[in-house]
């Protein structure tokens, strides 16, 4: 696995993200989408955070919600 990526991937979208309540969403033509997925890596407790525009099931991945608030204890 490589280190942190500091440049945009070709075709990457960097605008259109907003918050809906405390959740991060993407607004596409007025539709709110939340399609973040966490995919396993070869390193323990390290995950790839990916955007899954199709919203379909992904191998070794699980859907996640990105929130702007910390979980309560």
PDB file of C-alpha atoms in Angstrom:
ATOM      1  CA  UNK A   1       0.000   0.000   0.000  1.00  0.00           C
ATOM      2  CA  UNK A   2       1.317   3.446  -0.832  1.00  0.00           C
ATOM      3  CA  UNK A   3       1.417   6.457   1.472  1.00  0.00           C
ATOM      4  CA  UNK A   4      -1.100   9.263   1.599  1.00  0.00           C
ATOM      5  CA  UNK A   5      -2.134  10.534  -1.811  1.00  0.00           C
ATOM      6  CA  UNK A   6      -1.729  14.286  -2.153  1.00  0.00           C
ATOM      7  CA  UNK A   7      -2.721  14.761  -5.800  1.00  0.00           C
ATOM      8  CA  UNK A   8      -6.118  14.214  -7.409  1.00  0.00           C
ATOM      9  CA  UNK A   9      -6.782  11.080  -9.392  1.00  0.00           C
ATOM     10  CA  UNK A  10      -7.640  11.836 -13.021  1.00  0.00           C
ATOM     11  CA  UNK A  11     -11.359  12.587 -13.164  1.00  0.00           C
ATOM     12  CA  UNK A  12     -11.657  12.972  -9.393  1.00  0.00           C
ATOM     13  CA  UNK A  13     -14.556  15.058  -8.119  1.00  0.00           C
ATOM     14  CA  UNK A  14     -13.574  17.573  -5.444  1.00  0.00           C
ATOM     15  CA  UNK A  15     -16.738  19.669  -5.229  1.00  0.00           C
ATOM     16  CA  UNK A  16     -20.424  18.955  -4.663  1.00  0.00           C
ATOM     17  CA  UNK A  17     -19.972  17.490  -1.195  1.00  0.00           C
ATOM     18  CA  UNK A  18     -22.092  18.884   1.643  1.00  0.00           C
ATOM     19  CA  UNK A  19     -23.548  17.900   4.984  1.00  0.00           C
ATOM     20  CA  UNK A  20     -27.046  16.594   5.563  1.00  0.00           C
ATOM     21  CA  UNK A  21     -27.526  16.753   9.303  1.00  0.00           C
ATOM     22  CA  UNK A  22     -24.206  15.405  10.549  1.00  0.00           C
ATOM     23  CA  UNK A  23     -23.546  13.122   7.563  1.00  0.00           C
ATOM     24  CA  UNK A  24     -21.351  13.959   4.556  1.00  0.00           C
ATOM     25  CA  UNK A  25     -23.207  13.537   1.250  1.00  0.00           C
ATOM     26  CA  UNK A  26     -22.710  14.314  -2.416  1.00  0.00           C
ATOM     27  CA  UNK A  27     -25.361  16.363  -4.215  1.00  0.00           C
ATOM     28  CA  UNK A  28     -25.924  15.251  -7.813  1.00  0.00           C
ATOM     29  CA  UNK A  29     -28.596  17.242  -9.686  1.00  0.00           C
ATOM     30  CA  UNK A  30     -30.452  17.876  -6.430  1.00  0.00           C
ATOM     31  CA  UNK A  31     -30.220  14.250  -5.254  1.00  0.00           C
ATOM     32  CA  UNK A  32     -28.351  13.571  -2.006  1.00  0.00           C
ATOM     33  CA  UNK A  33     -26.068  10.537  -2.259  1.00  0.00           C
ATOM     34  CA  UNK A  34     -24.051   8.777   0.445  1.00  0.00           C
ATOM     35  CA  UNK A  35     -22.034   6.042  -1.239  1.00  0.00           C
ATOM     36  CA  UNK A  36     -18.848   5.832   0.828  1.00  0.00           C
ATOM     37  CA  UNK A  37     -17.411   2.349   1.280  1.00  0.00           C
ATOM     38  CA  UNK A  38     -14.475   1.078   3.344  1.00  0.00           C
ATOM     39  CA  UNK A  39     -12.412  -1.642   1.657  1.00  0.00           C
ATOM     40  CA  UNK A  40      -9.947  -3.882   3.467  1.00  0.00           C
ATOM     41  CA  UNK A  41      -6.212  -3.656   2.806  1.00  0.00           C
ATOM     42  CA  UNK A  42      -3.278  -5.944   3.539  1.00  0.00           C
ATOM     43  CA  UNK A  43      -2.556  -3.945   6.713  1.00  0.00           C
ATOM     44  CA  UNK A  44      -4.412  -4.595   9.973  1.00  0.00           C
ATOM     45  CA  UNK A  45      -6.858  -1.806  10.926  1.00  0.00           C
ATOM     46  CA  UNK A  46      -6.174   0.112   7.691  1.00  0.00           C
ATOM     47  CA  UNK A  47      -8.988   0.615   5.189  1.00  0.00           C
ATOM     48  CA  UNK A  48      -9.339   2.327   1.818  1.00  0.00           C
ATOM     49  CA  UNK A  49     -12.151   4.879   1.839  1.00  0.00           C
ATOM     50  CA  UNK A  50     -13.835   4.799  -1.559  1.00  0.00           C
ATOM     51  CA  UNK A  51     -16.789   6.407  -3.297  1.00  0.00           C
ATOM     52  CA  UNK A  52     -19.068   3.812  -4.898  1.00  0.00           C
ATOM     53  CA  UNK A  53     -21.278   5.752  -7.306  1.00  0.00           C
ATOM     54  CA  UNK A  54     -23.220   2.621  -8.298  1.00  0.00           C
ATOM     55  CA  UNK A  55     -24.032   1.804  -4.660  1.00  0.00           C
ATOM     56  CA  UNK A  56     -23.630  -1.897  -5.434  1.00  0.00           C
ATOM     57  CA  UNK A  57     -22.066  -4.503  -3.167  1.00  0.00           C
ATOM     58  CA  UNK A  58     -18.264  -4.514  -3.337  1.00  0.00           C
ATOM     59  CA  UNK A  59     -15.880  -7.389  -2.555  1.00  0.00           C
ATOM     60  CA  UNK A  60     -14.176  -6.999   0.850  1.00  0.00           C
ATOM     61  CA  UNK A  61     -16.018  -3.703   1.444  1.00  0.00           C
ATOM     62  CA  UNK A  62     -18.695  -2.354   3.713  1.00  0.00           C
ATOM     63  CA  UNK A  63     -20.806   0.799   3.379  1.00  0.00           C
ATOM     64  CA  UNK A  64     -19.895   3.532   5.864  1.00  0.00           C
ATOM     65  CA  UNK A  65     -21.327   6.882   6.904  1.00  0.00           C
ATOM     66  CA  UNK A  66     -18.923   9.815   7.096  1.00  0.00           C
ATOM     67  CA  UNK A  67     -20.034  12.124   9.892  1.00  0.00           C
ATOM     68  CA  UNK A  68     -18.900  15.527  11.104  1.00  0.00           C
ATOM     69  CA  UNK A  69     -19.589  14.711  14.769  1.00  0.00           C
ATOM     70  CA  UNK A  70     -17.755  12.319  17.050  1.00  0.00           C
ATOM     71  CA  UNK A  71     -19.628   9.244  18.293  1.00  0.00           C
ATOM     72  CA  UNK A  72     -21.135   9.594  21.752  1.00  0.00           C
ATOM     73  CA  UNK A  73     -19.841   7.374  24.535  1.00  0.00           C
TER      74      UNK A  73
END
